PDB file of C-alpha atoms in Angstrom:
ATOM      1  CA  MET A1146    -118.915 -57.659  -7.711  1.00  0.00           C
ATOM      2  CA  PRO A1147    -118.995 -60.288 -10.487  1.00  0.00           C
ATOM      3  CA  LEU A1148    -120.790 -62.737  -8.160  1.00  0.00           C
ATOM      4  CA  ILE A1149    -123.380 -60.109  -7.187  1.00  0.00           C
ATOM      5  CA  LYS A1150    -123.947 -59.085 -10.814  1.00  0.00           C
ATOM      6  CA  GLN A1151    -124.397 -62.720 -11.798  1.00  0.00           C
ATOM      7  CA  ALA A1152    -126.785 -63.585  -8.945  1.00  0.00           C
ATOM      8  CA  LEU A1153    -128.708 -60.295  -8.976  1.00  0.00           C
ATOM      9  CA  PRO A1154    -128.519 -59.013 -12.578  1.00  0.00           C
ATOM     10  CA  ARG A1155    -131.322 -56.473 -12.193  1.00  0.00           C
ATOM     11  CA  ILE A1156    -129.814 -54.780  -9.146  1.00  0.00           C
ATOM     12  CA  ARG A1157    -128.017 -51.504  -9.715  1.00  0.00           C
ATOM     13  CA  LEU A1158    -125.317 -51.012  -7.113  1.00  0.00           C
ATOM     14  CA  ILE A1159    -123.850 -47.604  -6.449  1.00  0.00           C
ATOM     15  CA  LEU A1160    -120.620 -47.902  -4.484  1.00  0.00           C
ATOM     16  CA  VAL A1161    -119.576 -45.076  -2.179  1.00  0.00           C
ATOM     17  CA  GLU A1162    -116.448 -44.890  -0.034  1.00  0.00           C
ATOM     18  CA  GLU A1163    -116.896 -42.679   3.011  1.00  0.00           C
ATOM     19  CA  LYS A1164    -116.044 -42.397   6.709  1.00  0.00           C
ATOM     20  CA  THR A1165    -118.198 -44.478   9.061  1.00  0.00           C
ATOM     21  CA  GLU A1166    -119.917 -41.457  10.585  1.00  0.00           C
ATOM     22  CA  GLN A1167    -121.023 -40.253   7.146  1.00  0.00           C
ATOM     23  CA  LEU A1168    -122.238 -43.718   6.113  1.00  0.00           C
ATOM     24  CA  LEU A1169    -124.296 -44.011   9.308  1.00  0.00           C
ATOM     25  CA  LEU A1170    -125.850 -40.614   8.633  1.00  0.00           C
ATOM     26  CA  GLN A1171    -126.751 -41.634   5.066  1.00  0.00           C
ATOM     27  CA  LEU A1172    -128.266 -44.877   6.350  1.00  0.00           C
ATOM     28  CA  ARG A1173    -130.287 -42.974   8.954  1.00  0.00           C
ATOM     29  CA  ASN A1174    -131.554 -40.486   6.338  1.00  0.00           C
ATOM     30  CA  GLY A1175    -132.493 -43.222   3.852  1.00  0.00           C
ATOM     31  CA  GLN A1176    -129.907 -42.029   1.318  1.00  0.00           C
ATOM     32  CA  MET A1177    -128.266 -45.449   1.398  1.00  0.00           C
ATOM     33  CA  ASP A1178    -129.771 -48.926   1.724  1.00  0.00           C
ATOM     34  CA  CYS A1179    -126.816 -50.732   3.307  1.00  0.00           C
ATOM     35  CA  ALA A1180    -123.128 -50.359   4.078  1.00  0.00           C
ATOM     36  CA  LEU A1181    -120.121 -52.567   4.725  1.00  0.00           C
ATOM     37  CA  LEU A1182    -118.689 -51.440   8.065  1.00  0.00           C
ATOM     38  CA  GLY A1183    -116.359 -52.619  10.772  1.00  0.00           C
ATOM     39  CA  LEU A1184    -118.454 -54.174  13.554  1.00  0.00           C
ATOM     40  CA  PRO A1185    -119.786 -53.675  16.114  1.00  0.00           C
ATOM     41  CA  VAL A1186    -121.957 -50.701  15.226  1.00  0.00           C
ATOM     42  CA  TYR A1187    -123.992 -49.404  18.146  1.00  0.00           C
ATOM     43  CA  GLU A1188    -127.043 -47.825  16.539  1.00  0.00           C
ATOM     44  CA  ASP A1189    -130.566 -48.858  17.595  1.00  0.00           C
ATOM     45  CA  PHE A1190    -132.049 -48.247  14.153  1.00  0.00           C
ATOM     46  CA  LEU A1191    -129.720 -50.722  12.410  1.00  0.00           C
ATOM     47  CA  ASP A1192    -129.523 -54.452  11.807  1.00  0.00           C
ATOM     48  CA  SER A1193    -126.245 -56.068  10.864  1.00  0.00           C
ATOM     49  CA  LYS A1194    -124.780 -59.352   9.740  1.00  0.00           C
ATOM     50  CA  ALA A1195    -121.108 -60.239  10.019  1.00  0.00           C
ATOM     51  CA  VAL A1196    -119.837 -61.310   6.593  1.00  0.00           C
ATOM     52  CA  PHE A1197    -116.075 -61.799   7.026  1.00  0.00           C
ATOM     53  CA  ASP A1198    -113.072 -61.258   9.261  1.00  0.00           C
ATOM     54  CA  ASP A1199    -110.288 -59.056   7.961  1.00  0.00           C
ATOM     55  CA  GLU A1200    -106.826 -59.755   9.359  1.00  0.00           C
ATOM     56  CA  PHE A1201    -104.329 -56.937   9.882  1.00  0.00           C
ATOM     57  CA  LEU A1202    -100.802 -57.131   8.478  1.00  0.00           C
ATOM     58  CA  LEU A1203     -97.842 -54.961   9.381  1.00  0.00           C
ATOM     59  CA  ALA A1204     -96.746 -52.772   6.458  1.00  0.00           C
ATOM     60  CA  VAL A1205     -93.067 -51.776   6.462  1.00  0.00           C
ATOM     61  CA  ALA A1206     -90.659 -50.370   3.893  1.00  0.00           C
ATOM     62  CA  ASP A1207     -88.296 -52.915   2.332  1.00  0.00           C
ATOM     63  CA  GLY A1208     -85.340 -51.353   4.167  1.00  0.00           C
ATOM     64  CA  HIS A1209     -86.975 -51.438   7.605  1.00  0.00           C
ATOM     65  CA  PRO A1210     -85.373 -53.805  10.184  1.00  0.00           C
ATOM     66  CA  LEU A1211     -88.683 -55.734  10.533  1.00  0.00           C
ATOM     67  CA  ALA A1212     -88.844 -56.385   6.761  1.00  0.00           C
ATOM     68  CA  ALA A1213     -86.699 -59.517   7.180  1.00  0.00           C
ATOM     69  CA  LYS A1214     -89.280 -61.176   9.450  1.00  0.00           C
ATOM     70  CA  THR A1215     -91.775 -63.714   8.119  1.00  0.00           C
ATOM     71  CA  VAL A1216     -94.115 -63.261  11.104  1.00  0.00           C
ATOM     72  CA  VAL A1217     -94.336 -60.412  13.609  1.00  0.00           C
ATOM     73  CA  GLU A1218     -95.038 -60.672  17.302  1.00  0.00           C
ATOM     74  CA  PRO A1219     -96.625 -57.731  19.130  1.00  0.00           C
ATOM     75  CA  ARG A1220     -93.365 -57.291  21.092  1.00  0.00           C
ATOM     76  CA  ASP A1221     -91.539 -56.669  17.769  1.00  0.00           C
ATOM     77  CA  LEU A1222     -93.403 -53.356  17.579  1.00  0.00           C
ATOM     78  CA  ASP A1223     -91.871 -52.115  20.835  1.00  0.00           C
ATOM     79  CA  GLY A1224     -90.327 -48.717  20.154  1.00  0.00           C
ATOM     80  CA  GLU A1225     -92.098 -48.339  16.791  1.00  0.00           C
ATOM     81  CA  HIS A1226     -94.401 -45.418  16.132  1.00  0.00           C
ATOM     82  CA  LEU A1227     -97.387 -46.528  14.117  1.00  0.00           C
ATOM     83  CA  LEU A1228     -98.779 -44.336  11.349  1.00  0.00           C
ATOM     84  CA  LEU A1229    -102.580 -44.195  11.597  1.00  0.00           C
ATOM     85  CA  LEU A1230    -105.525 -42.731   9.765  1.00  0.00           C
ATOM     86  CA  ASP A1231    -107.006 -39.419  10.852  1.00  0.00           C
ATOM     87  CA  GLU A1232    -109.912 -39.085  13.302  1.00  0.00           C
ATOM     88  CA  GLY A1233    -113.261 -40.331  11.988  1.00  0.00           C
ATOM     89  CA  HIS A1234    -111.987 -43.492  10.290  1.00  0.00           C
ATOM     90  CA  CYS A1235    -113.236 -46.681  11.971  1.00  0.00           C
ATOM     91  CA  LEU A1236    -109.975 -48.366  10.980  1.00  0.00           C
ATOM     92  CA  ARG A1237    -108.190 -45.890  13.251  1.00  0.00           C
ATOM     93  CA  GLY A1238    -110.161 -47.197  16.234  1.00  0.00           C
ATOM     94  CA  HIS A1239    -109.289 -50.805  15.401  1.00  0.00           C
ATOM     95  CA  ALA A1240    -105.618 -49.904  15.013  1.00  0.00           C
ATOM     96  CA  LEU A1241    -105.579 -47.989  18.307  1.00  0.00           C
ATOM     97  CA  GLN A1242    -106.957 -51.065  20.111  1.00  0.00           C
ATOM     98  CA  ILE A1243    -104.112 -53.126  18.661  1.00  0.00           C
ATOM     99  CA  CYS A1244    -101.606 -50.428  19.673  1.00  0.00           C
ATOM    100  CA  GLN A1245    -102.868 -50.520  23.268  1.00  0.00           C
ATOM    101  CA  THR A1246    -102.701 -54.312  23.385  1.00  0.00           C
ATOM    102  CA  ALA A1247     -99.141 -54.338  22.019  1.00  0.00           C
ATOM    103  CA  GLY A1248     -98.004 -51.285  24.000  1.00  0.00           C
ATOM    104  CA  VAL A1249     -97.123 -49.378  20.826  1.00  0.00           C
ATOM    105  CA  ASP A1250     -97.303 -45.600  20.474  1.00  0.00           C
ATOM    106  CA  GLU A1251     -99.094 -43.784  17.697  1.00  0.00           C
ATOM    107  CA  GLU A1252     -96.989 -41.407  15.611  1.00  0.00           C
ATOM    108  CA  GLN A1253     -98.480 -38.099  16.811  1.00  0.00           C
ATOM    109  CA  ASP A1254     -96.983 -35.831  14.157  1.00  0.00           C
ATOM    110  CA  VAL A1255     -98.354 -37.645  11.110  1.00  0.00           C
ATOM    111  CA  ARG A1256    -101.888 -38.758  10.271  1.00  0.00           C
ATOM    112  CA  ALA A1257    -103.213 -39.896   6.920  1.00  0.00           C
ATOM    113  CA  THR A1258    -106.590 -39.319   5.309  1.00  0.00           C
ATOM    114  CA  SER A1259    -106.604 -42.581   3.340  1.00  0.00           C
ATOM    115  CA  LEU A1260    -105.042 -46.033   3.215  1.00  0.00           C
ATOM    116  CA  GLU A1261    -103.260 -45.008   0.031  1.00  0.00           C
ATOM    117  CA  THR A1262    -101.601 -42.119   1.855  1.00  0.00           C
ATOM    118  CA  LEU A1263    -100.536 -44.508   4.637  1.00  0.00           C
ATOM    119  CA  ARG A1264     -99.099 -46.842   2.004  1.00  0.00           C
ATOM    120  CA  GLN A1265     -97.081 -44.009   0.441  1.00  0.00           C
ATOM    121  CA  MET A1266     -95.777 -42.854   3.837  1.00  0.00           C
ATOM    122  CA  VAL A1267     -94.617 -46.409   4.619  1.00  0.00           C
ATOM    123  CA  HIS A1268     -92.997 -46.650   1.173  1.00  0.00           C
ATOM    124  CA  ALA A1269     -91.132 -43.392   1.876  1.00  0.00           C
ATOM    125  CA  GLY A1270     -89.798 -44.821   5.145  1.00  0.00           C
ATOM    126  CA  THR A1271     -91.800 -42.452   7.382  1.00  0.00           C
ATOM    127  CA  GLY A1272     -92.980 -45.280   9.639  1.00  0.00           C
ATOM    128  CA  VAL A1273     -94.912 -48.529   9.809  1.00  0.00           C
ATOM    129  CA  THR A1274     -98.652 -49.137   9.797  1.00  0.00           C
ATOM    130  CA  LEU A1275    -101.337 -51.768  10.134  1.00  0.00           C
ATOM    131  CA  MET A1276    -102.991 -52.635   6.846  1.00  0.00           C
ATOM    132  CA  PRO A1277    -106.187 -54.691   6.548  1.00  0.00           C
ATOM    133  CA  ARG A1278    -105.632 -57.715   4.329  1.00  0.00           C
ATOM    134  CA  ILE A1279    -108.404 -56.606   1.947  1.00  0.00           C
ATOM    135  CA  ALA A1280    -106.421 -53.415   1.250  1.00  0.00           C
ATOM    136  CA  VAL A1281    -103.061 -55.110   0.584  1.00  0.00           C
ATOM    137  CA  ARG A1282    -101.582 -54.534  -2.856  1.00  0.00           C
ATOM    138  CA  ARG A1283     -98.323 -56.164  -3.806  1.00  0.00           C
ATOM    139  CA  GLU A1284     -95.943 -53.457  -4.922  1.00  0.00           C
ATOM    140  CA  PRO A1285     -92.202 -52.858  -4.841  1.00  0.00           C
ATOM    141  CA  GLY A1286     -90.821 -51.156  -1.759  1.00  0.00           C
ATOM    142  CA  ILE A1287     -93.369 -52.401   0.799  1.00  0.00           C
ATOM    143  CA  ARG A1288     -93.514 -55.659   2.754  1.00  0.00           C
ATOM    144  CA  TYR A1289     -96.728 -56.873   4.386  1.00  0.00           C
ATOM    145  CA  ILE A1290     -95.941 -59.166   7.287  1.00  0.00           C
ATOM    146  CA  PRO A1291     -98.559 -61.319   9.043  1.00  0.00           C
ATOM    147  CA  PHE A1292     -98.827 -61.336  12.817  1.00  0.00           C
ATOM    148  CA  ALA A1293     -98.310 -64.485  14.869  1.00  0.00           C
ATOM    149  CA  ALA A1294    -101.521 -66.206  15.928  1.00  0.00           C
ATOM    150  CA  PRO A1295    -103.844 -64.983  17.155  1.00  0.00           C
ATOM    151  CA  ALA A1296    -103.484 -62.289  14.505  1.00  0.00           C
ATOM    152  CA  PRO A1297    -105.299 -59.009  15.130  1.00  0.00           C
ATOM    153  CA  SER A1298    -108.355 -58.624  12.935  1.00  0.00           C
ATOM    154  CA  ARG A1299    -111.652 -56.842  12.586  1.00  0.00           C
ATOM    155  CA  THR A1300    -115.087 -58.131  11.650  1.00  0.00           C
ATOM    156  CA  ILE A1301    -116.749 -56.578   8.613  1.00  0.00           C
ATOM    157  CA  GLY A1302    -120.504 -56.665   8.418  1.00  0.00           C
ATOM    158  CA  LEU A1303    -123.331 -55.535   6.199  1.00  0.00           C
ATOM    159  CA  VAL A1304    -125.448 -52.953   8.027  1.00  0.00           C
ATOM    160  CA  TRP A1305    -128.943 -51.714   7.123  1.00  0.00           C
ATOM    161  CA  ARG A1306    -131.973 -49.946   8.617  1.00  0.00           C
ATOM    162  CA  LYS A1307    -134.305 -52.229  10.576  1.00  0.00           C
ATOM    163  CA  THR A1308    -137.217 -50.515   8.815  1.00  0.00           C
ATOM    164  CA  SER A1309    -135.858 -51.125   5.315  1.00  0.00           C
ATOM    165  CA  SER A1310    -138.336 -52.616   2.852  1.00  0.00           C
ATOM    166  CA  ARG A1311    -135.342 -54.275   1.154  1.00  0.00           C
ATOM    167  CA  GLY A1312    -134.395 -56.512   4.091  1.00  0.00           C
ATOM    168  CA  GLU A1313    -134.706 -59.766   2.134  1.00  0.00           C
ATOM    169  CA  LEU A1314    -132.612 -58.420  -0.754  1.00  0.00           C
ATOM    170  CA  ILE A1315    -129.983 -57.112   1.671  1.00  0.00           C
ATOM    171  CA  ARG A1316    -129.766 -60.498   3.431  1.00  0.00           C
ATOM    172  CA  THR A1317    -129.255 -62.130   0.001  1.00  0.00           C
ATOM    173  CA  LEU A1318    -126.551 -59.566  -0.734  1.00  0.00           C
ATOM    174  CA  SER A1319    -124.846 -60.290   2.606  1.00  0.00           C
ATOM    175  CA  GLY A1320    -124.831 -64.006   1.783  1.00  0.00           C
ATOM    176  CA  LEU A1321    -123.155 -63.276  -1.557  1.00  0.00           C
ATOM    177  CA  VAL A1322    -120.503 -61.081   0.099  1.00  0.00           C
ATOM    178  CA  GLU A1323    -119.872 -63.801   2.689  1.00  0.00           C
ATOM    179  CA  HIS A1324    -119.577 -66.454  -0.040  1.00  0.00           C
ATOM    180  CA  ALA A1325    -117.158 -64.321  -2.090  1.00  0.00           C
ATOM    181  CA  SER A1326    -115.093 -63.643   1.023  1.00  0.00           C
ATOM    182  CA  LYS A1327    -114.731 -67.364   1.797  1.00  0.00           C
ATOM    183  CA  HIS A1328    -113.755 -68.047  -1.819  1.00  0.00           C
ATOM    184  CA  ASN A1329    -111.152 -65.242  -1.781  1.00  0.00           C
ATOM    185  CA  ARG A1330    -109.764 -66.445   1.566  1.00  0.00           C
ATOM    186  CA  ALA A1331    -109.321 -69.942   0.152  1.00  0.00           C
ATOM    187  CA  ASP A1332    -107.497 -68.470  -2.873  1.00  0.00           C
ATOM    188  CA  ARG A1333    -105.155 -66.513  -0.565  1.00  0.00           C
ATOM    189  CA  ILE A1334    -104.385 -69.656   1.453  1.00  0.00           C
ATOM    190  CA  ASP A1335    -103.674 -71.607  -1.756  1.00  0.00           C
ATOM    191  CA  ALA A1336    -101.417 -68.813  -3.025  1.00  0.00           C
ATOM    192  CA  THR A1337     -99.535 -68.714   0.279  1.00  0.00           C
ATOM    193  CA  ALA A1338     -99.054 -72.488   0.250  1.00  0.00           C
ATOM    194  CA  ALA A1339     -97.693 -72.291  -3.307  1.00  0.00           C
ATOM    195  CA  THR A1340     -94.977 -69.752  -2.460  1.00  0.00           C
TER     196      THR A1340
END
Protein backbone atom coordinates (compact mmCIF):
# COMPACT_ATOMS: atom_id res chain seq x y z
CA MET A 1 0.00 0.00 0.00
CA PRO A 2 2.74 2.56 0.77
CA LEU A 3 4.28 2.00 -2.69
CA ILE A 4 0.90 2.45 -4.40
CA LYS A 5 0.11 5.59 -2.39
CA GLN A 6 3.51 7.03 -3.26
CA ALA A 7 3.32 6.22 -6.99
CA LEU A 8 -0.38 7.02 -7.41
CA PRO A 9 -1.18 9.67 -4.77
CA ARG A 10 -4.48 10.74 -6.33
CA ILE A 11 -5.92 7.22 -6.47
CA ARG A 12 -8.42 6.28 -3.79
CA LEU A 13 -8.31 2.56 -3.14
CA ILE A 14 -11.16 0.81 -1.39
CA LEU A 15 -10.08 -2.63 -0.21
CA VAL A 16 -12.66 -5.40 0.08
CA GLU A 17 -12.09 -8.97 1.23
CA GLU A 18 -14.62 -11.39 -0.22
CA LYS A 19 -14.98 -14.89 -1.67
CA THR A 20 -13.90 -15.30 -5.29
CA GLU A 21 -17.44 -15.84 -6.56
CA GLN A 22 -18.58 -12.56 -5.01
CA LEU A 23 -15.57 -10.65 -6.37
CA LEU A 24 -16.24 -11.98 -9.88
CA LEU A 25 -19.86 -10.89 -9.62
CA GLN A 26 -18.83 -7.39 -8.51
CA LEU A 27 -16.34 -7.19 -11.39
CA ARG A 28 -19.02 -8.31 -13.85
CA ASN A 29 -21.51 -5.72 -12.52
CA GLY A 30 -18.96 -2.89 -12.60
CA GLN A 31 -19.05 -2.49 -8.81
CA MET A 32 -15.32 -3.15 -8.66
CA ASP A 33 -12.52 -2.16 -11.03
CA CYS A 34 -10.06 -4.97 -10.29
CA ALA A 35 -9.36 -7.79 -7.86
CA LEU A 36 -6.41 -9.83 -6.65
CA LEU A 37 -7.36 -13.48 -7.19
CA GLY A 38 -5.80 -16.89 -7.39
CA LEU A 39 -5.24 -17.74 -11.06
CA PRO A 40 -6.37 -19.07 -13.41
CA VAL A 41 -9.77 -17.40 -13.62
CA TYR A 42 -11.90 -18.70 -16.47
CA GLU A 43 -14.18 -15.79 -17.34
CA ASP A 44 -14.38 -14.47 -20.92
CA PHE A 45 -15.08 -10.90 -19.83
CA LEU A 46 -11.85 -10.60 -17.81
CA ASP A 47 -8.20 -9.83 -18.44
CA SER A 48 -5.57 -10.82 -15.91
CA LYS A 49 -1.90 -10.42 -15.15
CA ALA A 50 0.04 -12.70 -12.83
CA VAL A 51 1.77 -10.58 -10.19
CA PHE A 52 3.35 -13.07 -7.76
CA ASP A 53 3.54 -16.68 -6.65
CA ASP A 54 2.43 -17.50 -3.13
CA GLU A 55 4.01 -20.58 -1.56
CA PHE A 56 2.06 -22.76 0.86
CA LEU A 57 3.46 -23.67 4.27
CA LEU A 58 2.22 -26.36 6.63
CA ALA A 59 0.77 -24.88 9.83
CA VAL A 60 0.96 -27.14 12.89
CA ALA A 61 0.61 -26.63 16.63
CA ASP A 62 3.90 -26.49 18.55
CA GLY A 63 3.15 -29.86 20.17
CA HIS A 64 2.39 -31.66 16.90
CA PRO A 65 4.87 -34.42 15.87
CA LEU A 66 5.65 -32.56 12.59
CA ALA A 67 6.58 -29.36 14.49
CA ALA A 68 10.17 -30.62 14.90
CA LYS A 69 10.72 -30.76 11.13
CA THR A 70 12.49 -27.96 9.26
CA VAL A 71 11.06 -29.04 5.90
CA VAL A 72 8.05 -31.23 5.13
CA GLU A 73 7.71 -33.76 2.35
CA PRO A 74 4.27 -34.61 0.98
CA ARG A 75 4.65 -38.15 2.41
CA ASP A 76 4.95 -36.61 5.92
CA LEU A 77 1.26 -35.72 5.64
CA ASP A 78 0.24 -39.36 5.26
CA GLY A 79 -2.44 -40.08 7.85
CA GLU A 80 -3.01 -36.38 8.60
CA HIS A 81 -6.42 -34.81 8.15
CA LEU A 82 -6.09 -31.32 6.75
CA LEU A 83 -8.32 -28.52 7.99
CA LEU A 84 -9.64 -26.51 5.04
CA LEU A 85 -11.75 -23.47 4.34
CA ASP A 86 -15.44 -23.83 3.60
CA GLU A 87 -16.89 -24.13 0.08
CA GLY A 88 -16.61 -20.98 -2.04
CA HIS A 89 -13.06 -20.03 -1.05
CA CYS A 90 -10.58 -20.31 -3.94
CA LEU A 91 -7.89 -21.24 -1.42
CA ARG A 92 -9.91 -24.38 -0.66
CA GLY A 93 -9.57 -25.48 -4.29
CA HIS A 94 -5.81 -24.94 -4.24
CA ALA A 95 -5.50 -26.87 -0.98
CA LEU A 96 -7.62 -29.75 -2.30
CA GLN A 97 -5.31 -30.07 -5.33
CA ILE A 98 -2.34 -30.35 -2.97
CA CYS A 99 -4.23 -32.91 -0.86
CA GLN A 100 -4.88 -35.05 -3.94
CA THR A 101 -1.25 -34.84 -5.04
CA ALA A 102 0.00 -35.83 -1.57
CA GLY A 103 -2.74 -38.41 -0.95
CA VAL A 104 -3.96 -36.57 2.15
CA ASP A 105 -7.56 -36.58 3.37
CA GLU A 106 -9.56 -33.50 4.20
CA GLU A 107 -10.96 -33.30 7.73
CA GLN A 108 -14.67 -33.75 6.91
CA ASP A 109 -16.09 -32.73 10.28
CA VAL A 110 -14.50 -29.28 10.48
CA ARG A 111 -14.44 -26.42 7.98
CA ALA A 112 -13.44 -22.83 8.61
CA THR A 113 -14.87 -19.62 7.19
CA SER A 114 -11.59 -17.69 7.34
CA LEU A 115 -7.83 -18.13 7.54
CA GLU A 116 -7.94 -16.72 11.06
CA THR A 117 -10.35 -19.47 12.11
CA LEU A 118 -8.03 -22.07 10.56
CA ARG A 119 -5.13 -20.55 12.47
CA GLN A 120 -7.04 -20.77 15.76
CA MET A 121 -8.06 -24.39 15.10
CA VAL A 122 -4.42 -25.32 14.44
CA HIS A 123 -3.36 -23.47 17.60
CA ALA A 124 -5.94 -25.47 19.58
CA GLY A 125 -4.50 -28.73 18.23
CA THR A 126 -7.57 -29.61 16.13
CA GLY A 127 -5.48 -30.43 13.06
CA VAL A 128 -3.01 -29.10 10.53
CA THR A 129 -3.58 -26.83 7.54
CA LEU A 130 -1.94 -25.26 4.53
CA MET A 131 -1.31 -21.55 4.95
CA PRO A 132 -0.31 -19.23 2.10
CA ARG A 133 2.94 -17.44 2.90
CA ILE A 134 1.28 -14.03 2.55
CA ALA A 135 -1.07 -14.96 5.42
CA VAL A 136 1.63 -16.21 7.82
CA ARG A 137 1.87 -14.37 11.12
CA ARG A 138 4.51 -15.34 13.63
CA GLU A 139 2.78 -16.12 16.89
CA PRO A 140 3.35 -18.44 19.84
CA GLY A 141 1.86 -21.91 19.59
CA ILE A 142 2.01 -22.34 15.79
CA ARG A 143 4.86 -23.48 13.55
CA TYR A 144 4.87 -22.79 9.81
CA ILE A 145 6.99 -25.34 8.00
CA PRO A 146 8.06 -24.99 4.35
CA PHE A 147 7.62 -27.87 1.94
CA ALA A 148 10.56 -29.49 0.17
CA ALA A 149 11.10 -28.28 -3.39
CA PRO A 150 9.12 -28.03 -5.48
CA ALA A 151 6.93 -26.40 -2.84
CA PRO A 152 3.21 -26.19 -3.57
CA SER A 153 2.13 -22.68 -4.47
CA ARG A 154 -0.54 -20.66 -6.20
CA THR A 155 -0.28 -17.76 -8.62
CA ILE A 156 -1.96 -14.51 -7.62
CA GLY A 157 -3.01 -12.15 -10.35
CA LEU A 158 -4.73 -8.83 -10.83
CA VAL A 159 -8.00 -9.33 -12.71
CA TRP A 160 -10.15 -6.69 -14.42
CA ARG A 161 -12.90 -6.31 -17.04
CA LYS A 162 -11.65 -6.28 -20.63
CA THR A 163 -13.99 -3.34 -21.27
CA SER A 164 -12.65 -1.26 -18.38
CA SER A 165 -11.76 2.33 -19.25
CA ARG A 166 -9.10 2.12 -16.51
CA GLY A 167 -6.98 -0.56 -18.20
CA GLU A 168 -3.80 1.54 -18.27
CA LEU A 169 -4.16 2.50 -14.60
CA ILE A 170 -4.83 -1.13 -13.65
CA ARG A 171 -1.73 -2.31 -15.54
CA THR A 172 0.31 0.32 -13.64
CA LEU A 173 -1.22 -0.94 -10.40
CA SER A 174 -0.34 -4.55 -11.30
CA GLY A 175 3.27 -3.50 -11.94
CA LEU A 176 3.42 -1.87 -8.50
CA VAL A 177 1.99 -4.99 -6.81
CA GLU A 178 4.50 -7.15 -8.68
CA HIS A 179 7.37 -4.85 -7.66
CA ALA A 180 6.30 -4.84 -4.00
CA SER A 181 5.98 -8.62 -4.07
CA LYS A 182 9.54 -9.06 -5.38
CA HIS A 183 10.84 -6.66 -2.73
CA ASN A 184 8.98 -8.51 0.05
CA ARG A 185 10.21 -11.88 -1.23
CA ALA A 186 13.80 -10.63 -1.13
CA ASP A 187 13.26 -9.42 2.46
CA ARG A 188 11.90 -12.86 3.46
CA ILE A 189 14.91 -14.60 1.90
CA ASP A 190 17.29 -12.22 3.72
CA ALA A 191 15.46 -12.82 7.01
CA THR A 192 15.62 -16.59 6.52
CA ALA A 193 19.34 -16.45 5.75
CA ALA A 194 19.92 -14.40 8.92
CA THR A 195 18.27 -16.94 11.23
